[in-house]
mmCIF file of C-alpha atoms in Angstrom:
data_model
loop_
_atom_site.group_PDB
_atom_site.id
_atom_site.type_symbol
_atom_site.label_atom_id
_atom_site.label_comp_id
_atom_site.label_asym_id
_atom_site.label_seq_id
_atom_site.Cartn_x
_atom_site.Cartn_y
_atom_site.Cartn_z
ATOM 1 C CA MET A 1 0.159 0.031 0.289
ATOM 2 C CA ALA A 2 1.383 3.402 -0.980
ATOM 3 C CA GLU A 3 2.117 5.808 2.173
ATOM 4 C CA GLU A 4 0.743 9.300 1.995
ATOM 5 C CA ALA A 5 3.275 11.975 1.673
ATOM 6 C CA PRO A 6 3.966 13.992 4.810
ATOM 7 C CA ALA A 7 2.326 17.259 5.377
ATOM 8 C CA GLY A 8 3.948 19.880 3.540
ATOM 9 C CA SER A 9 6.305 17.791 1.307
ATOM 10 C CA PRO A 10 6.395 18.651 -2.259
ATOM 11 C CA GLU A 11 4.352 16.767 -4.931
ATOM 12 C CA PRO A 12 6.094 14.066 -7.051
ATOM 13 C CA ASP A 13 6.196 16.297 -10.010
ATOM 14 C CA GLU A 14 7.079 19.407 -8.008
ATOM 15 C CA GLU A 15 10.787 20.679 -8.429
ATOM 16 C CA GLU A 16 11.990 21.447 -4.972
ATOM 17 C CA ILE A 17 14.195 24.632 -5.111
ATOM 18 C CA PRO A 18 17.141 24.834 -2.504
ATOM 19 C CA ASP A 19 17.118 27.862 -0.200
ATOM 20 C CA THR A 20 20.567 29.026 -0.760
ATOM 21 C CA LEU A 21 20.465 32.426 0.753
ATOM 22 C CA SER A 22 19.216 31.836 4.293
ATOM 23 C CA PRO A 23 22.427 29.793 5.373
ATOM 24 C CA GLN A 24 24.618 32.658 4.100
ATOM 25 C CA VAL A 25 22.789 35.085 6.724
ATOM 26 C CA PRO A 26 24.583 34.009 9.911
ATOM 27 C CA VAL A 27 28.055 34.160 8.096
ATOM 28 C CA ILE A 28 27.529 37.649 6.601
ATOM 29 C CA GLU A 29 26.445 38.843 10.226
ATOM 30 C CA ASP A 30 29.474 37.190 11.797
ATOM 31 C CA VAL A 31 31.657 38.940 8.961
ATOM 32 C CA LEU A 32 30.202 42.381 9.707
ATOM 33 C CA ASP A 33 30.648 41.953 13.209
ATOM 34 C CA ALA A 34 34.324 40.964 12.859
ATOM 35 C CA LEU A 35 34.823 43.905 10.569
ATOM 36 C CA GLY A 36 32.981 46.343 12.900
ATOM 37 C CA ILE A 37 30.373 47.525 10.261
ATOM 38 C CA ALA A 38 27.135 48.476 12.139
ATOM 39 C CA ARG A 39 23.891 46.409 11.070
ATOM 40 C CA ILE A 40 20.638 47.297 12.071
ATOM 41 C CA GLY A 41 17.105 45.718 11.973
ATOM 42 C CA ALA A 42 13.773 45.620 13.996
ATOM 43 C CA ALA A 43 11.836 42.554 14.524
ATOM 44 C CA GLY A 44 8.471 42.150 12.595
ATOM 45 C CA TYR A 45 9.581 44.903 10.064
ATOM 46 C CA GLU A 46 11.214 44.163 6.541
ATOM 47 C CA ALA A 47 14.532 45.608 5.467
ATOM 48 C CA ASP A 48 12.646 48.238 3.105
ATOM 49 C CA ASP A 49 10.781 49.765 6.288
ATOM 50 C CA VAL A 50 14.364 49.888 8.309
ATOM 51 C CA ILE A 51 15.847 51.633 5.210
ATOM 52 C CA GLY A 52 12.855 54.147 4.806
ATOM 53 C CA THR A 53 13.040 54.947 8.517
ATOM 54 C CA LEU A 54 16.767 55.654 8.300
ATOM 55 C CA THR A 55 16.224 57.722 5.346
ATOM 56 C CA ALA A 56 13.630 59.703 6.826
ATOM 57 C CA ARG A 57 16.067 60.454 9.730
ATOM 58 C CA ALA A 58 19.109 61.590 7.763
ATOM 59 C CA ALA A 59 20.017 64.869 7.783
ATOM 60 C CA GLY A 60 22.122 65.043 4.633
ATOM 61 C CA PRO A 61 22.205 63.389 1.143
ATOM 62 C CA VAL A 62 21.327 59.636 1.067
ATOM 63 C CA ASP A 63 22.139 56.870 -1.827
ATOM 64 C CA ILE A 64 20.382 53.791 -1.299
ATOM 65 C CA VAL A 65 21.712 50.630 -3.071
ATOM 66 C CA THR A 66 19.076 48.119 -3.615
ATOM 67 C CA GLY A 67 17.547 45.993 -6.298
ATOM 68 C CA ASP A 68 14.002 46.599 -4.906
ATOM 69 C CA ARG A 69 12.145 49.092 -7.027
ATOM 70 C CA ASP A 70 9.918 49.570 -4.060
ATOM 71 C CA LEU A 71 12.417 51.875 -2.866
ATOM 72 C CA PHE A 72 12.159 54.420 -5.676
ATOM 73 C CA GLN A 73 9.294 55.862 -3.572
ATOM 74 C CA LEU A 74 11.911 57.248 -1.358
ATOM 75 C CA VAL A 75 13.604 59.419 -4.094
ATOM 76 C CA ASP A 76 13.677 63.049 -3.211
ATOM 77 C CA ASP A 77 15.687 65.563 -5.106
ATOM 78 C CA ALA A 78 15.167 68.247 -2.579
ATOM 79 C CA ARG A 79 16.627 66.080 0.338
ATOM 80 C CA GLY A 80 19.400 64.391 -2.255
ATOM 81 C CA ILE A 81 18.002 61.146 -1.751
ATOM 82 C CA ARG A 82 18.867 58.856 -4.668
ATOM 83 C CA VAL A 83 18.731 55.175 -5.283
ATOM 84 C CA LEU A 84 21.639 53.071 -6.939
ATOM 85 C CA TYR A 85 19.746 50.192 -8.783
ATOM 86 C CA PRO A 86 21.998 47.413 -10.131
ATOM 87 C CA LEU A 87 21.351 46.669 -13.760
ATOM 88 C CA LYS A 88 23.968 44.198 -14.258
ATOM 89 C CA GLY A 89 25.235 43.680 -10.575
ATOM 90 C CA VAL A 90 26.798 46.149 -8.451
ATOM 91 C CA GLY A 91 29.152 46.942 -11.367
ATOM 92 C CA THR A 92 26.493 48.821 -13.505
ATOM 93 C CA LEU A 93 24.283 51.116 -11.257
ATOM 94 C CA GLN A 94 21.366 53.046 -12.417
ATOM 95 C CA LEU A 95 21.558 56.540 -10.617
ATOM 96 C CA THR A 96 17.656 56.982 -9.908
ATOM 97 C CA ASP A 97 16.707 60.527 -9.272
ATOM 98 C CA GLY A 98 13.629 62.452 -9.820
ATOM 99 C CA ALA A 99 14.613 63.321 -13.799
ATOM 100 C CA LEU A 100 14.838 59.828 -14.234
ATOM 101 C CA LEU A 101 11.827 58.586 -12.509
ATOM 102 C CA ARG A 102 9.667 61.202 -14.594
ATOM 103 C CA GLU A 103 11.470 60.357 -17.767
ATOM 104 C CA LYS A 104 11.033 56.574 -17.472
ATOM 105 C CA TYR A 105 7.656 56.613 -15.435
ATOM 106 C CA GLY A 106 6.143 59.575 -15.544
ATOM 107 C CA VAL A 107 5.950 59.977 -11.727
ATOM 108 C CA ASP A 108 8.003 61.242 -8.995
ATOM 109 C CA GLY A 109 9.388 59.360 -5.879
ATOM 110 C CA PRO A 110 6.299 59.348 -3.903
ATOM 111 C CA GLY A 111 3.947 58.891 -7.042
ATOM 112 C CA TYR A 112 6.118 55.536 -7.726
ATOM 113 C CA ALA A 113 4.330 53.617 -5.085
ATOM 114 C CA ASP A 114 0.849 54.531 -6.564
ATOM 115 C CA LEU A 115 2.025 53.757 -10.001
ATOM 116 C CA ALA A 116 3.390 50.229 -8.681
ATOM 117 C CA LEU A 117 -0.154 49.694 -6.897
ATOM 118 C CA LEU A 118 -2.037 50.356 -10.090
ATOM 119 C CA ARG A 119 0.209 48.841 -12.750
ATOM 120 C CA GLY A 120 1.034 45.601 -10.497
ATOM 121 C CA ASP A 121 4.415 44.359 -9.905
ATOM 122 C CA PRO A 122 4.783 40.504 -10.092
ATOM 123 C CA SER A 123 8.221 40.604 -8.349
ATOM 124 C CA ASP A 124 6.183 41.839 -5.273
ATOM 125 C CA GLY A 125 2.982 39.844 -5.815
ATOM 126 C CA LEU A 126 1.223 43.019 -6.664
ATOM 127 C CA PRO A 127 -1.611 41.967 -9.312
ATOM 128 C CA GLY A 128 -2.492 45.604 -10.118
ATOM 129 C CA VAL A 129 -5.812 46.727 -11.548
ATOM 130 C CA PRO A 130 -6.729 44.452 -14.349
ATOM 131 C CA GLY A 131 -6.831 46.711 -17.457
ATOM 132 C CA ILE A 132 -4.803 49.344 -16.302
ATOM 133 C CA GLY A 133 -0.965 49.305 -17.400
ATOM 134 C CA GLU A 134 2.207 51.610 -16.648
ATOM 135 C CA LYS A 135 1.170 54.231 -19.490
ATOM 136 C CA THR A 136 -2.484 54.166 -18.177
ATOM 137 C CA ALA A 137 -1.439 54.362 -14.539
ATOM 138 C CA ALA A 138 1.072 57.255 -15.157
ATOM 139 C CA LYS A 139 -1.637 59.074 -17.134
ATOM 140 C CA LEU A 140 -4.122 58.813 -14.262
ATOM 141 C CA LEU A 141 -1.673 59.929 -11.751
ATOM 142 C CA ASP A 142 -0.682 63.216 -13.963
ATOM 143 C CA THR A 143 -4.229 63.839 -14.189
ATOM 144 C CA TYR A 144 -5.456 63.310 -10.420
ATOM 145 C CA GLY A 145 -2.213 63.486 -8.511
ATOM 146 C CA ASP A 146 -2.427 60.543 -6.565
ATOM 147 C CA LEU A 147 -4.234 57.070 -5.866
ATOM 148 C CA ALA A 148 -6.738 58.551 -3.264
ATOM 149 C CA ARG A 149 -7.960 61.284 -5.927
ATOM 150 C CA ILE A 150 -8.080 58.715 -8.463
ATOM 151 C CA ARG A 151 -10.455 56.341 -6.405
ATOM 152 C CA ALA A 152 -12.619 59.434 -5.580
ATOM 153 C CA ALA A 153 -12.746 60.028 -9.569
ATOM 154 C CA ALA A 154 -13.914 56.514 -9.984
ATOM 155 C CA GLU A 155 -16.791 56.990 -7.514
ATOM 156 C CA ASN A 156 -17.850 60.257 -9.042
ATOM 157 C CA PRO A 157 -20.007 59.724 -12.470
ATOM 158 C CA ALA A 158 -19.020 63.308 -13.450
ATOM 159 C CA SER A 159 -15.126 62.574 -13.668
ATOM 160 C CA LYS A 160 -13.098 62.209 -16.615
ATOM 161 C CA LEU A 161 -12.490 58.601 -16.329
ATOM 162 C CA THR A 162 -14.078 56.435 -18.897
ATOM 163 C CA PRO A 163 -16.925 54.160 -18.048
ATOM 164 C CA THR A 164 -14.359 51.200 -18.291
ATOM 165 C CA GLN A 165 -11.746 52.621 -16.120
ATOM 166 C CA ARG A 166 -14.241 53.690 -13.527
ATOM 167 C CA LYS A 167 -15.545 49.846 -13.578
ATOM 168 C CA ARG A 168 -12.046 48.407 -13.146
ATOM 169 C CA LEU A 169 -11.182 50.783 -10.588
ATOM 170 C CA THR A 170 -14.548 50.129 -8.515
ATOM 171 C CA GLU A 171 -14.246 46.256 -9.021
ATOM 172 C CA ALA A 172 -10.398 46.643 -7.605
ATOM 173 C CA ARG A 173 -11.573 48.074 -4.314
ATOM 174 C CA PRO A 174 -10.801 45.359 -2.028
ATOM 175 C CA TYR A 175 -7.292 45.304 -3.527
ATOM 176 C CA LEU A 176 -6.832 48.971 -3.382
ATOM 177 C CA ASP A 177 -7.813 49.017 0.217
ATOM 178 C CA VAL A 178 -5.156 46.699 1.329
ATOM 179 C CA ALA A 179 -2.358 46.953 -1.048
ATOM 180 C CA PRO A 180 -1.065 50.472 0.121
ATOM 181 C CA LYS A 181 -0.044 49.021 3.592
ATOM 182 C CA VAL A 182 2.260 46.448 1.726
ATOM 183 C CA VAL A 183 3.583 48.679 -0.842
ATOM 184 C CA ARG A 184 4.305 51.884 1.096
ATOM 185 C CA VAL A 185 7.588 52.068 2.993
ATOM 186 C CA ALA A 186 7.607 52.922 6.735
ATOM 187 C CA ALA A 187 9.238 55.799 8.075
ATOM 188 C CA ASP A 188 8.676 55.318 11.667
ATOM 189 C CA VAL A 189 10.238 51.775 12.668
ATOM 190 C CA PRO A 190 11.507 51.934 16.049
ATOM 191 C CA VAL A 191 15.322 51.295 15.318
ATOM 192 C CA PRO A 192 17.920 52.400 17.742
ATOM 193 C CA ASP A 193 20.298 55.284 16.674
ATOM 194 C CA ILE A 194 23.921 53.781 15.634
ATOM 195 C CA ASP A 195 27.262 54.844 14.574
ATOM 196 C CA HIS A 196 27.534 54.586 10.809
ATOM 197 C CA THR A 197 31.092 55.464 10.584
ATOM 198 C CA LEU A 198 32.904 52.610 8.606
ATOM 199 C CA PRO A 199 35.934 51.332 10.305
ATOM 200 C CA ALA A 200 39.326 52.016 8.701
ATOM 201 C CA GLU A 201 40.585 48.321 10.226
ATOM 202 C CA PRO A 202 38.473 45.273 11.270
ATOM 203 C CA ALA A 203 37.429 45.293 14.768
ATOM 204 C CA ASP A 204 38.264 41.685 15.464
ATOM 205 C CA PRO A 205 41.289 40.743 13.031
ATOM 206 C CA GLU A 206 41.752 37.286 14.189
ATOM 207 C CA ARG A 207 38.046 36.393 14.131
ATOM 208 C CA LEU A 208 37.804 37.645 10.705
ATOM 209 C CA GLU A 209 40.848 35.452 9.581
ATOM 210 C CA ALA A 210 38.926 32.415 11.068
ATOM 211 C CA LEU A 211 35.798 33.166 9.268
ATOM 212 C CA ALA A 212 37.638 33.820 5.878
ATOM 213 C CA ALA A 213 39.425 30.546 6.365
ATOM 214 C CA GLN A 214 36.284 28.621 7.500
ATOM 215 C CA TRP A 215 34.260 29.821 4.652
ATOM 216 C CA GLY A 216 36.710 30.565 1.823
ATOM 217 C CA LEU A 217 35.876 34.136 1.500
ATOM 218 C CA GLY A 218 39.119 34.989 -0.100
ATOM 219 C CA GLY A 219 38.955 37.698 -2.774
ATOM 220 C CA SER A 220 35.655 38.978 -1.926
ATOM 221 C CA LEU A 221 36.897 39.910 1.474
ATOM 222 C CA GLN A 222 40.130 41.245 0.354
ATOM 223 C CA ARG A 223 38.119 43.744 -1.887
ATOM 224 C CA LEU A 224 35.888 44.809 1.071
ATOM 225 C CA LEU A 225 38.981 45.397 3.248
ATOM 226 C CA ALA A 226 40.802 47.253 0.183
ATOM 227 C CA THR A 227 37.673 49.524 -0.018
ATOM 228 C CA LEU A 228 37.446 50.201 3.697
ATOM 229 C CA HIS A 229 41.006 51.400 3.817
ATOM 230 C CA ARG A 230 40.771 53.876 1.091
#
């Protein structure tokens, strides 16, 4: 008699994809501690929200290096906040400022979150509003200013929205009620103040040497050390 597969096990024809990132996190944390590079987080919050909070607190210009387009919403030319977005690894970075967002997407930083909500973003599991693509979303935001005003227009038969657009936005009401809470980056996460100064020398050279030998860090660690020494 065939045995029933244990709960949670993959179906016979499903490909099980190994998790290669999670095992690396403790190693990365150990190396950063040995180097003396500050790291910060908050239980129950995603990294995006921690970055958003640190950016909100910053007194001067900020460059955010990330492959997550959600953080485009933090771009603020007046405060000197830019996103360095990797196109082909960290060797090729797209300098994302307000001018680039307006040229490429037709919105500014804060408007990018509303654009993503309307258009959708499969990488974030956002379905978007069916029938509203990037160009239409950008045009609606240009006309009405933000998502709240677009939704208000959908409830107003006298608005300039087409009947089809009004219908689509109305039918997407449950999605639009919830999605902003997921997409918009928080700016008030309870993270402690830390010293962001990069060390000129490793905080614990012996520990760092042991980690390098244990995990075969070699060239990557040497490049990092050379950067810190500049």
